[in-house]
Coordinates of C-alpha atoms in Angstrom, one line a residue:
X8 CA -20.3 24.8 -42.0
X9 CA -22.6 21.6 -40.5
X10 CA -22.6 20.2 -36.8
X11 CA -21.6 17.1 -37.6
X12 CA -18.3 18.7 -39.1
X13 CA -17.8 21.6 -35.9
X14 CA -18.2 18.8 -33.5
X15 CA -15.4 16.7 -35.4
X16 CA -13.2 19.3 -35.3
X17 CA -14.1 20.3 -31.8
X18 CA -13.4 16.7 -30.7
X19 CA -9.8 16.3 -32.5
X20 CA -9.2 19.0 -30.3
X21 CA -9.7 17.6 -27.5
X22 CA -8.6 13.9 -28.1
X23 CA -5.8 14.7 -30.3
X24 CA -4.6 18.4 -29.9
X25 CA -5.1 19.3 -33.1
X26 CA -6.7 23.1 -32.8
X27 CA -5.6 25.0 -35.7
X28 CA -8.6 24.0 -37.8
X29 CA -10.3 24.9 -34.6
X30 CA -9.2 28.7 -34.2
X31 CA -10.8 30.0 -37.1
X32 CA -14.2 28.5 -35.9
X33 CA -14.1 30.7 -32.3
X34 CA -15.2 34.3 -31.8
X35 CA -12.3 36.7 -30.3
X36 CA -14.4 37.3 -27.0
X37 CA -15.2 33.4 -27.1
X38 CA -15.6 32.2 -23.5
X39 CA -14.3 28.4 -22.5
X40 CA -15.9 27.3 -19.2
X41 CA -15.6 24.1 -17.6
X42 CA -18.3 23.5 -14.5
X43 CA -16.4 20.9 -12.9
X44 CA -13.1 22.2 -12.6
X45 CA -14.3 25.8 -11.8
X46 CA -12.3 27.5 -15.1
X47 CA -13.5 30.2 -17.4
X48 CA -11.2 31.5 -19.9
X49 CA -12.2 34.4 -22.5
X50 CA -10.8 35.2 -25.5
X51 CA -9.8 33.0 -28.9
X52 CA -6.1 32.9 -28.5
X53 CA -6.1 32.3 -24.3
X54 CA -8.9 29.1 -25.1
X55 CA -6.4 27.6 -27.9
X56 CA -3.3 27.8 -25.9
X57 CA -5.4 26.4 -23.2
X58 CA -5.8 23.3 -25.2
X59 CA -2.8 22.7 -26.6
X60 CA -1.2 23.0 -23.0
X61 CA -3.8 20.7 -21.3
X62 CA -3.1 18.0 -24.0
X63 CA 0.6 18.5 -23.5
X64 CA 0.5 17.3 -19.7
X65 CA -2.0 14.4 -20.4
X66 CA -0.2 11.1 -20.6
X67 CA -1.7 8.6 -23.1
X68 CA -3.9 6.4 -20.6
X69 CA -5.3 10.3 -20.2
X70 CA -5.6 11.0 -23.3
X71 CA -9.5 11.7 -24.3
X72 CA -12.1 9.7 -26.7
X73 CA -15.2 11.2 -28.1
X74 CA -18.8 10.4 -29.7
X75 CA -20.9 13.3 -31.4
X76 CA -24.5 12.8 -30.6
X77 CA -27.6 14.6 -30.7
X78 CA -28.0 17.7 -28.0
X79 CA -31.6 17.4 -27.5
X80 CA -31.3 13.5 -26.1
X81 CA -29.0 14.7 -23.3
X82 CA -30.7 17.7 -22.6
X83 CA -33.2 18.1 -19.2
X84 CA -36.5 19.3 -19.7
X85 CA -35.3 22.7 -17.7
X86 CA -31.6 22.1 -18.8
X87 CA -31.7 25.0 -21.0
X88 CA -32.7 27.3 -18.1
X89 CA -29.6 26.4 -16.1
X90 CA -27.1 27.1 -18.7
X91 CA -25.2 30.2 -19.0
X92 CA -26.5 32.8 -21.4
X93 CA -24.9 34.5 -24.7
X94 CA -27.6 37.3 -25.9
X95 CA -28.0 36.0 -29.7
X96 CA -26.6 32.7 -29.8
X97 CA -28.5 29.2 -30.6
X98 CA -27.6 25.9 -28.9
X99 CA -25.5 23.4 -31.7
X100 CA -28.0 20.5 -32.4
X101 CA -24.9 18.0 -31.4
X102 CA -22.5 17.5 -28.6
X103 CA -19.5 15.7 -28.1
X104 CA -19.5 13.3 -25.1
X105 CA -16.1 12.8 -24.1
X106 CA -14.6 9.6 -22.5
X107 CA -11.5 9.1 -20.5
X108 CA -9.1 6.4 -19.0
X109 CA -11.2 4.1 -21.3
X110 CA -14.3 3.7 -19.5
X111 CA -17.5 2.9 -21.0
X112 CA -19.2 6.0 -19.9
X113 CA -18.7 9.6 -20.6
X114 CA -16.7 11.9 -18.1
X115 CA -18.4 15.6 -20.1
X116 CA -20.4 16.9 -22.1
X117 CA -19.6 19.5 -24.3
X118 CA -21.9 21.9 -25.8
X119 CA -20.8 25.0 -28.1
X120 CA -23.4 27.9 -28.8
X121 CA -23.0 29.6 -32.0
X122 CA -24.0 33.6 -33.3
X123 CA -26.9 32.9 -35.1
X124 CA -25.6 35.5 -37.8
X125 CA -22.6 34.0 -38.9
X126 CA -22.5 30.5 -36.8
X127 CA -18.7 31.4 -35.0
X128 CA -18.6 29.3 -31.9
X129 CA -19.4 31.9 -29.1
X130 CA -19.2 29.3 -26.2
X131 CA -17.7 25.8 -25.3
X132 CA -19.5 24.4 -22.1
X133 CA -17.7 21.4 -20.5
X134 CA -20.4 19.9 -17.8
X135 CA -20.7 16.9 -15.8
X136 CA -23.9 18.8 -14.5
X137 CA -26.7 16.5 -13.9
X138 CA -29.0 19.4 -13.4
X139 CA -28.6 20.2 -17.1
X140 CA -27.8 16.7 -18.2
X141 CA -29.7 13.7 -18.2
X142 CA -26.5 11.7 -18.2
X143 CA -25.1 9.1 -15.4
X144 CA -21.7 10.9 -15.2
X145 CA -18.8 9.1 -14.7
X146 CA -18.7 7.9 -11.0
X147 CA -21.7 9.4 -10.1
X148 CA -22.5 9.1 -6.3
X149 CA -25.3 6.9 -5.1
X150 CA -26.7 9.3 -2.2
X151 CA -26.3 9.0 1.6
X152 CA -25.6 6.2 3.3
X153 CA -28.0 4.2 5.8
X154 CA -27.9 5.2 9.2
X155 CA -28.6 1.4 9.6
X156 CA -25.9 -0.1 8.0
X157 CA -23.7 -1.6 10.9
X158 CA -21.5 -4.2 11.4
X159 CA -24.0 -5.8 12.7
X160 CA -26.0 -6.4 9.5
X161 CA -23.5 -8.5 7.8
X162 CA -24.5 -11.7 9.8
X163 CA -26.9 -12.5 12.1
X164 CA -27.0 -13.4 15.5
X165 CA -28.3 -15.7 17.7
X166 CA -31.1 -14.9 20.4
X167 CA -28.0 -16.1 23.1
X168 CA -25.2 -14.7 21.6
X169 CA -26.8 -10.9 21.4
X170 CA -28.0 -11.2 24.8
X171 CA -24.7 -12.0 26.2
X172 CA -23.2 -9.5 24.1
X173 CA -25.7 -6.8 25.0
X174 CA -24.8 -8.0 29.0
X175 CA -21.4 -6.9 28.0
X176 CA -21.9 -3.8 26.7
X177 CA -20.8 -4.8 23.4
X178 CA -23.8 -4.6 21.3
X179 CA -26.4 -1.9 20.6
X180 CA -26.7 -2.0 16.5
X181 CA -29.1 -3.0 14.2
X182 CA -29.8 -6.3 13.5
X183 CA -30.2 -8.1 10.3
X184 CA -33.4 -9.2 11.3
X185 CA -34.6 -6.0 12.6
X186 CA -34.1 -4.5 9.1
X187 CA -36.9 -3.7 6.8
X188 CA -36.9 -5.5 3.8
X189 CA -37.2 -2.2 1.7
X190 CA -34.1 -1.1 2.8
X191 CA -31.6 -4.0 2.6
X192 CA -30.0 -3.0 -0.5
X193 CA -28.8 0.0 1.1
X194 CA -26.9 -1.7 3.5
X195 CA -23.5 -2.2 1.5
X196 CA -20.8 -0.8 3.2
X197 CA -20.3 -4.0 6.1
X198 CA -21.5 -6.2 3.5
X199 CA -18.8 -5.3 1.1
X200 CA -16.0 -4.7 3.0
X201 CA -16.7 -7.9 4.8
X202 CA -16.3 -10.0 1.9
X203 CA -13.1 -7.7 0.8
X204 CA -11.0 -8.4 3.9
X205 CA -11.5 -11.8 3.7
X206 CA -10.1 -12.5 0.6
X207 CA -7.6 -9.8 1.0
X208 CA -6.4 -11.2 4.5
X209 CA -6.1 -14.4 3.1
X210 CA -3.6 -12.8 0.1
X211 CA -1.7 -11.7 3.2
X212 CA -1.1 -14.7 4.2
X213 CA -4.0 -15.0 7.0
X214 CA -5.9 -17.8 7.5
X215 CA -9.6 -16.7 8.4
X216 CA -10.5 -18.9 11.0
X217 CA -13.5 -17.6 12.6
X218 CA -15.4 -13.6 12.6
X219 CA -18.0 -12.1 14.8
X220 CA -19.5 -8.5 14.5
X221 CA -18.9 -6.2 17.3
X222 CA -21.0 -2.7 17.7
X223 CA -18.6 -0.7 15.5
X224 CA -16.1 -3.2 13.8
X225 CA -16.1 -7.0 12.7
X226 CA -13.6 -9.2 14.4
X227 CA -11.7 -12.0 12.2
X228 CA -9.5 -14.7 14.6
X229 CA -6.7 -15.1 12.1
X230 CA -3.6 -17.6 12.0
X231 CA -0.4 -17.2 9.7
X232 CA 2.8 -19.2 10.5
X233 CA 1.5 -20.5 13.7
X234 CA 1.0 -17.3 14.9
X235 CA -2.3 -15.9 16.5
X236 CA -4.0 -12.4 15.0
X237 CA -7.0 -10.9 15.7
X238 CA -7.7 -8.3 13.7
X239 CA -10.3 -6.2 14.1
X240 CA -11.8 -4.3 10.9
X241 CA -13.3 -0.8 11.0
X242 CA -15.3 0.3 7.4
X243 CA -17.0 3.6 6.1
X244 CA -18.9 4.5 3.4
X245 CA -19.5 8.8 2.6
X246 CA -18.1 9.9 6.0
X247 CA -16.1 8.5 8.5
X248 CA -18.3 7.1 11.6
X249 CA -15.2 6.7 14.1
X250 CA -11.6 8.6 14.5
X251 CA -9.5 5.3 14.9
X252 CA -6.4 6.4 17.1
X253 CA -5.0 4.3 20.0
X254 CA -7.1 5.5 22.9
X255 CA -9.8 4.6 20.8
X256 CA -8.8 0.8 20.0
X257 CA -7.1 0.0 23.6
X258 CA -10.7 -1.9 24.3
X259 CA -10.1 -4.4 21.6
X260 CA -7.6 -5.6 23.9
X261 CA -9.9 -6.7 26.3
X262 CA -12.4 -8.4 24.4
X263 CA -12.3 -12.0 24.8
X264 CA -12.7 -12.6 20.7
X265 CA -8.9 -11.1 20.6
X266 CA -7.2 -13.3 23.7
X267 CA -3.6 -14.7 23.2
X268 CA -3.7 -12.8 19.8
X269 CA -1.5 -10.1 18.6
X270 CA -4.4 -7.7 17.9
X271 CA -4.3 -5.4 14.4
X272 CA -6.8 -2.9 13.2
X273 CA -7.8 -2.6 9.6
X274 CA -9.6 0.7 8.5
X275 CA -11.1 0.5 4.6
X276 CA -13.8 2.8 2.7
X277 CA -16.2 1.4 0.7
X278 CA -17.7 3.8 -1.8
X279 CA -20.8 3.1 -4.0
X280 CA -21.3 4.7 -7.4
X281 CA -23.3 4.7 -10.3
X282 CA -21.1 4.2 -13.9
X283 CA -24.3 4.4 -16.4
X284 CA -26.7 1.9 -15.5
X285 CA -24.5 0.0 -13.3
X286 CA -23.9 0.6 -9.4
X287 CA -20.3 -0.7 -8.2
X288 CA -18.5 -0.6 -5.5
X289 CA -14.7 0.9 -5.0
X290 CA -12.1 -0.2 -2.3
X291 CA -10.1 2.5 -0.5
X292 CA -8.3 2.6 2.6
X293 CA -8.5 4.6 5.7
X294 CA -8.0 7.9 3.7
X295 CA -10.4 6.5 1.1
X296 CA -7.4 6.1 -1.7
X297 CA -7.7 3.4 -4.3
X298 CA -4.2 3.6 -4.9
X299 CA -2.6 2.8 -1.8
X300 CA -3.0 -0.7 -0.6
X301 CA -4.7 -1.2 3.0
X302 CA -2.7 -1.2 6.1
X303 CA -2.5 -3.1 9.3
X304 CA -2.1 -1.6 12.2
X305 CA -1.1 -3.0 15.9
X306 CA -2.8 -1.8 19.2
X307 CA 0.3 -1.1 21.1
X308 CA 1.0 0.5 24.5
X309 CA 4.4 3.0 24.6
X310 CA 5.8 4.9 27.1
X311 CA 2.1 5.0 28.7
X312 CA 0.8 6.2 25.8
X313 CA -1.5 3.8 23.6
X314 CA -1.0 3.6 20.2
X315 CA -1.4 2.3 16.8
X316 CA 1.4 1.0 15.3
X317 CA 2.2 0.4 11.6
X318 CA 2.2 -3.6 11.1
X319 CA 3.6 -5.1 7.6
X320 CA 4.0 -8.0 8.9
X321 CA 6.0 -10.6 11.5
X322 CA 8.6 -10.8 9.4
X323 CA 9.4 -7.3 8.7
X324 CA 9.0 -6.2 12.7
X325 CA 11.6 -9.5 13.5
X326 CA 14.1 -8.2 10.7
X327 CA 14.0 -4.8 13.2
X328 CA 14.6 -6.6 16.3
X329 CA 17.4 -9.1 14.2
X330 CA 19.4 -5.5 13.0
X331 CA 19.7 -4.4 16.6
X332 CA 21.4 -7.6 17.8
X333 CA 23.9 -7.5 14.7
X334 CA 24.4 -3.7 15.2
X335 CA 24.7 -4.0 19.1
X336 CA 27.1 -7.3 19.1
X337 CA 29.0 -6.3 15.8
X338 CA 28.2 -9.9 14.9
X339 CA 28.8 -10.7 11.1
X340 CA 27.1 -13.7 11.6
X341 CA 23.6 -12.5 12.5
X342 CA 24.2 -9.6 9.1
X343 CA 24.2 -12.8 7.6
X344 CA 21.0 -13.6 7.9
X345 CA 19.4 -10.4 7.6
X346 CA 21.3 -8.5 5.2
X347 CA 21.2 -9.4 0.8
X348 CA 24.1 -11.0 -0.5
X349 CA 24.7 -8.4 -2.9
X350 CA 25.4 -4.9 -2.8
X351 CA 23.7 -4.0 0.4
X352 CA 23.3 0.1 0.9
X353 CA 23.4 2.4 3.8
X354 CA 22.7 5.8 3.8
X355 CA 24.2 7.9 5.9
X356 CA 22.4 11.2 7.0
X357 CA 23.9 14.6 5.2
X358 CA 27.6 14.3 4.2
X359 CA 28.2 10.8 5.6
X360 CA 27.2 9.2 1.9
X361 CA 26.6 6.3 0.8
X362 CA 28.0 3.0 1.8
X363 CA 28.1 -0.8 -0.2
X364 CA 29.0 -4.0 0.4
X365 CA 31.9 -3.8 3.2
X366 CA 31.8 -0.2 3.7
X367 CA 28.0 -0.8 4.5
X368 CA 29.2 -3.0 7.8
X369 CA 32.2 -0.8 8.1
X370 CA 30.2 2.5 8.5
X371 CA 27.5 0.8 10.9
X372 CA 30.3 -0.8 13.2
X373 CA 31.8 3.4 13.2
X374 CA 28.4 4.7 14.0
X375 CA 28.4 1.9 16.5
X376 CA 31.8 3.1 18.4
X377 CA 30.5 6.7 18.2
X378 CA 27.4 6.9 19.5
X379 CA 26.2 3.6 21.2
X380 CA 23.6 0.7 20.6
X381 CA 20.4 1.2 19.3
X382 CA 17.5 0.9 20.4
X383 CA 13.6 1.4 19.4
X384 CA 11.5 4.6 19.0
X385 CA 8.4 4.9 17.1
X386 CA 7.9 7.8 14.8
X387 CA 4.9 9.4 13.0
X388 CA 4.1 11.7 10.2
X389 CA 1.0 13.1 10.8
X390 CA -2.8 11.7 11.7
X391 CA -2.4 8.9 14.6
X392 CA 0.2 6.2 13.0
X393 CA 3.1 5.5 14.3
X394 CA 6.0 3.4 12.6
X395 CA 8.7 1.8 15.2
X396 CA 12.3 2.6 13.9
X397 CA 15.8 1.8 15.9
X398 CA 17.1 4.7 16.5
X399 CA 20.9 5.9 18.0
X400 CA 20.6 8.7 20.4
X401 CA 22.6 11.7 19.0
X402 CA 22.4 10.9 15.4
X403 CA 19.2 9.8 14.1
X404 CA 16.5 7.0 13.0
X405 CA 16.7 4.1 10.8
X406 CA 14.4 2.7 8.1
X407 CA 15.1 0.0 5.7
X408 CA 13.4 -1.9 2.5
X409 CA 13.3 -5.6 2.5
X410 CA 13.4 -8.3 -0.6
X411 CA 9.8 -9.8 0.3
X412 CA 11.3 -12.9 -1.1
X413 CA 14.1 -13.4 0.8
X414 CA 13.2 -11.0 4.2
X415 CA 16.7 -9.9 3.7
X416 CA 17.3 -5.9 4.0
X417 CA 18.0 -4.3 0.5
X418 CA 19.1 -1.0 1.9
X419 CA 19.1 1.1 5.3
X420 CA 18.3 4.9 5.3
X421 CA 19.1 7.1 8.4
X422 CA 17.5 10.6 9.4
X423 CA 17.5 13.1 11.6
X424 CA 15.0 13.2 14.7
X425 CA 13.5 16.6 13.3
X426 CA 12.8 14.5 9.4
X427 CA 14.6 16.2 7.6
X428 CA 13.2 16.6 3.7
X429 CA 9.8 14.7 5.5
X430 CA 8.9 16.5 8.6
X431 CA 8.4 14.2 11.7
X432 CA 5.4 15.1 13.6
X433 CA 6.4 13.2 16.8
X434 CA 9.3 10.9 17.9
X435 CA 9.2 9.0 20.8
X436 CA 11.9 7.1 22.2
X437 CA 11.8 4.4 24.5
X438 CA 14.9 2.0 26.1
X439 CA 13.7 -0.7 24.6
X440 CA 16.1 -3.1 22.3
X441 CA 17.0 -7.0 21.6
X442 CA 17.4 -9.4 23.9
X443 CA 21.0 -10.1 24.6
X444 CA 20.3 -13.8 24.9
X445 CA 18.2 -13.4 21.5
X446 CA 20.5 -16.0 19.7
X447 CA 22.2 -18.0 22.6
X448 CA 19.7 -20.7 22.0
X449 CA 21.3 -21.3 19.0
X450 CA 22.8 -25.1 18.2
X451 CA 26.5 -25.4 17.3
X452 CA 26.8 -26.9 14.0
X453 CA 28.6 -30.6 14.6
X454 CA 28.9 -32.2 11.1
X455 CA 28.0 -31.5 7.0
X456 CA 27.6 -34.5 4.7
X457 CA 27.1 -34.0 0.8
X458 CA 24.2 -35.2 -0.8
X459 CA 24.0 -37.5 -3.6
X460 CA 22.5 -34.9 -6.6
X461 CA 19.2 -34.5 -7.8
X462 CA 17.5 -33.4 -10.9
X463 CA 16.4 -30.3 -9.0
X464 CA 19.2 -29.5 -6.5
X465 CA 22.6 -30.7 -7.6
X466 CA 24.1 -29.3 -4.4
X467 CA 22.7 -29.9 -1.4
X468 CA 24.4 -30.4 2.1
X469 CA 23.3 -32.3 5.2
X470 CA 23.7 -30.6 8.8
X471 CA 23.6 -32.4 11.6
X472 CA 23.7 -30.3 14.9
X473 CA 24.7 -30.6 18.7
X474 CA 20.8 -30.9 20.1
X475 CA 20.0 -33.3 17.6
X476 CA 18.5 -31.4 15.3
X477 CA 19.0 -32.1 11.3
X478 CA 18.4 -29.5 8.2
X479 CA 19.2 -29.4 4.7
X480 CA 21.3 -27.0 2.4
X481 CA 20.6 -26.0 -0.8
X482 CA 22.8 -23.5 -2.5
X483 CA 20.6 -21.1 -4.7
X484 CA 21.7 -21.4 -8.2
X485 CA 19.4 -21.0 -11.1
X486 CA 18.2 -24.1 -12.5
X487 CA 19.2 -23.0 -15.8
X488 CA 22.7 -23.7 -14.4
X489 CA 22.4 -26.9 -12.8
X490 CA 23.5 -28.8 -15.8
X491 CA 26.9 -26.7 -16.4
X492 CA 29.9 -28.5 -15.4
X493 CA 31.9 -25.4 -13.9
X494 CA 29.4 -22.4 -12.3
X495 CA 29.7 -19.7 -10.5
X496 CA 28.3 -18.5 -7.5
X497 CA 29.2 -15.6 -5.2
X498 CA 31.9 -15.2 -7.6
X499 CA 33.1 -18.4 -6.6
X500 CA 34.0 -21.4 -8.8
X501 CA 31.7 -24.6 -8.1
X502 CA 32.1 -28.1 -9.4
X503 CA 31.4 -31.0 -8.1
X504 CA 34.7 -31.8 -6.6
X505 CA 34.8 -28.6 -5.0
X506 CA 31.2 -29.3 -3.6
X507 CA 32.5 -32.8 -1.9
X508 CA 35.0 -30.4 0.2
X509 CA 32.2 -29.3 2.7
X510 CA 33.7 -29.5 6.0
X511 CA 33.1 -27.8 9.2
X512 CA 35.2 -25.6 10.8
X513 CA 35.3 -24.1 14.4
X514 CA 35.4 -20.4 13.4
X515 CA 36.8 -17.8 10.3
X516 CA 38.6 -14.7 10.6
X517 CA 36.5 -11.9 10.2
X518 CA 36.9 -10.6 6.2
X519 CA 36.2 -7.1 7.2
X520 CA 37.8 -5.0 9.9
X521 CA 36.6 -4.3 13.6
X522 CA 34.5 -7.7 13.7
X523 CA 35.1 -10.6 16.0
X524 CA 36.0 -13.9 14.3
X525 CA 33.2 -15.9 13.2
X526 CA 31.3 -19.0 14.7
X527 CA 31.6 -22.2 13.0
X528 CA 31.5 -22.3 9.6
X529 CA 31.1 -24.8 6.6
X530 CA 34.2 -24.2 4.2
X531 CA 34.3 -25.2 0.5
X532 CA 38.6 -25.4 -0.7
X533 CA 37.6 -22.7 -3.3
X534 CA 37.4 -20.2 -0.4
X535 CA 33.4 -20.2 -0.2
X536 CA 31.8 -20.4 3.4
X537 CA 28.4 -20.4 5.1
X538 CA 28.4 -19.0 8.4

C-alpha cells in the first residue's frame, strides 16, 4: 500500500473516527506515543480502543482536520536522532499535520514507523517537539520576558515628573528613553496591557481621563456615572512579578493620583505566542485564563485587615445595601425597587427549599423574625480575593443574581458559613449594615397627571413631588403592543381609559402578609398600582 493511502486511512481515523480500516495495518505490538501528553499505548487492540474513546469524547468544535505532507520537509537536521527507535523499521515518507479548533497552523505532527519486510505499522508518534520537527507548533511561546519590560516603558516621562516621583520614592524603574533600540520590540507586556485595559474599561462604562505609570503598575483616573475612580492595572507575562493582596495594594490609597476616588485594582496576563510565522498577543485574567473576563477589585480595610474586594460595578454593590434595608425594615416599597417583577426566587439552606413570587417575600420575613437583621460580611474561597455579602448571624450568608439591564435581583441564594459544596476559606463578620435613614430623604408624591400619547410612549405619567421635583414614568410595554386597543401588563388589562384613571392614594394595604402598609402610590381602576 502506498504511503499516501496509509496516511489517508490514519487521517480518517483521527478526524472521523473511522478506525476499522486502520486496525488491519497495525502490528499486534504496535506502539502509540504522544510526547506532548505523555501517553504511551502498546498493542493494536489498545490503540484502536483509545482512538475510538478519544473521538467519542471530543466535541464537534474540537475535531481534528488533517493534511498529508512530505516527512523530509518537517524534520530538523538531527531530528531522527531525537526520535524513539524501533529495530528493523523505516520512517514513512509521508506524515500528517493535525489541526484542531479551526486554527491555521498544526497542533501536532503524526509520524509512522513501518516494518521493513511487510510494511505493517510498528509505531505511531504524535509530537510537538521542536527538537525533532522544523515546524511552528500551535501557540509556541516566544521565550523569556525582558527584565526591562516595566510600566514606565509605556509612556515617556518629563524630566520634572521623573524627578518629582523619584523624590517621593514612587519611581525606580527603567525609562523608555533609556532602553536600547534593539530590545524595544521585546517590551510588549505593558504596551499591550495599556492598549487593552483602556478599551476594556470603556466597555465597562468607565471613561479614562488620564493615566500615569508607577513603579509596578499604571494608574487610570476614570469617571463612571458621575463617580470618580482610580484603577491601578498590574500586568505580567511569562511569570507573575507581584503577589497582589490587600497589604501590598494598601499603598495605592496614599497616592496623590488616587485622591477623592474609589481605588480599584485589575491584574492581567499578557501572553506572546508564535503561530506559524506570526506573533500574536493573548490577554488573560489574574490567573492567566482567557476563558473568564478580567475582574476589578476594590482596595478596602475590614476589621483592621487590608483586603482586595471583588467589585463588579457600583449598582451591584448598592443592591446589597438596598436589599439589607428592605429586609431589616420589612419594606415592600424598597423591595419593589430592587427585586425583579416576575418570579423572584429565594434558595434557602438545606431543607428550606426554593421560594418564588409572594413566597419569596414571606420566607425573607420569616428569617428576619427568627434570626434578626442582616449585616455585611466578607467571604474568601481561595487566594486573596474577598466578596462582600449580606449575612444573618445564626443562619448564613447570601449571594444574588442580577439582571444587568434593569439592575434588579432575579434570585437570592443562602449558604452556610462553611460554604457547603463550595468550601469557604475565610468568612469575616462585621457589624456594618445599611443606614437607617437611607430612604428618609425621599420626597413624597404630591400629584399625578396623564401625558398625551406619542408614537413611542402611549402610556406615560407626569409625577410631581412635594420638593418640586418632576419625573416621568412610562409603562414598559413592548413596542409591538402599543397599537393594540386592549393590552395586558403584569396580568392587568390596560386601555386608554384605564390609564386615564391614575390617581394618587396615600397608602394601600400590603398585599403580602406580615408587611406594613405601603407608602403613597399611583393607583388605577384595574387594581394596578405603582409604589
